[in-house]
Amino acid sequence: MGSNRQVVQIEYPQEILISLKETPDEFSKEIRTAAAAKLYELGKISSGRAAELAGISRISFLQLLSRYNVSIFNITKNELEKDTQNA
């Protein structure tokens, strides 16, 4: 991961943590992962970049996409060619 990282702050009511039964750190990770999944779904970032945003491996990211109803087959032609070469 790159060292040139930015911080995004999101305001939310404290009750959301109670409703979700999550800690602030768990909620932050959930928001990062959901954003990564959505940006990937929209074709704005690659699966590798999305995994980096989520803070997990690419394989782990692809495995959790179903949780967000996002197809893993949303990969670019270039990514598919790389995956085929690495198989």
XYZ file of C-alpha atoms in Angstrom:
87
model
C 0.000 0.000 0.000
C 1.177 3.493 -0.731
C 2.376 5.831 1.974
C 0.625 8.827 0.446
C -2.724 8.236 2.146
C -5.618 10.620 2.718
C -8.225 10.695 5.485
C -11.972 11.086 4.941
C -14.155 11.968 7.905
C -17.831 11.007 8.056
C -20.289 12.362 10.582
C -22.827 9.857 11.860
C -25.162 9.592 14.834
C -23.849 7.536 17.761
C -27.031 5.449 17.558
C -25.830 3.866 14.318
C -23.110 2.034 16.245
C -25.684 0.775 18.714
C -28.011 -0.355 15.912
C -25.201 -2.145 14.101
C -23.626 -3.449 17.319
C -20.239 -2.292 16.060
C -17.326 -0.383 17.514
C -16.143 2.808 15.785
C -13.221 0.829 14.293
C -15.539 -1.906 12.986
C -17.863 0.723 11.497
C -14.922 2.491 9.844
C -13.769 -0.782 8.257
C -17.338 -1.499 7.095
C -17.605 1.932 5.462
C -14.230 1.495 3.712
C -15.201 -1.959 2.467
C -18.638 -0.831 1.269
C -17.107 2.145 -0.548
C -14.509 -0.109 -2.167
C -17.204 -2.556 -3.306
C -19.337 0.241 -4.772
C -16.442 1.919 -6.571
C -15.448 -1.470 -7.995
C -19.037 -2.184 -9.054
C -19.189 1.171 -10.864
C -15.954 0.355 -12.686
C -14.169 3.334 -11.143
C -11.372 1.245 -9.596
C -9.875 -2.191 -10.180
C -10.388 -5.097 -7.810
C -6.779 -4.737 -6.666
C -7.219 -1.052 -5.878
C -10.545 -1.771 -4.174
C -8.889 -4.427 -2.026
C -6.204 -1.922 -1.085
C -8.881 0.607 -0.090
C -10.646 -2.039 1.993
C -7.345 -3.017 3.611
C -7.559 -6.683 2.606
C -6.095 -9.022 -0.013
C -7.566 -9.088 -3.514
C -8.788 -12.668 -3.012
C -10.517 -11.710 0.258
C -12.086 -8.699 -1.457
C -13.432 -10.804 -4.322
C -14.835 -13.306 -1.823
C -16.761 -10.662 0.117
C -18.351 -8.995 -2.928
C -21.386 -11.284 -2.733
C -22.162 -9.719 0.651
C -22.768 -6.470 -1.267
C -24.532 -8.159 -4.214
C -21.651 -7.265 -6.517
C -20.486 -9.706 -9.183
C -16.861 -10.773 -9.130
C -16.942 -10.774 -12.925
C -16.709 -7.005 -13.003
C -13.048 -7.197 -13.963
C -11.417 -5.359 -16.822
C -10.027 -7.081 -19.882
C -6.506 -6.241 -18.680
C -7.163 -7.821 -15.252
C -8.609 -10.925 -16.916
C -5.539 -11.273 -19.140
C -3.216 -10.925 -16.110
C -5.218 -13.503 -14.159
C -5.115 -15.902 -17.121
C -1.342 -15.497 -17.441
C -0.870 -16.118 -13.705
C -3.062 -19.236 -13.664
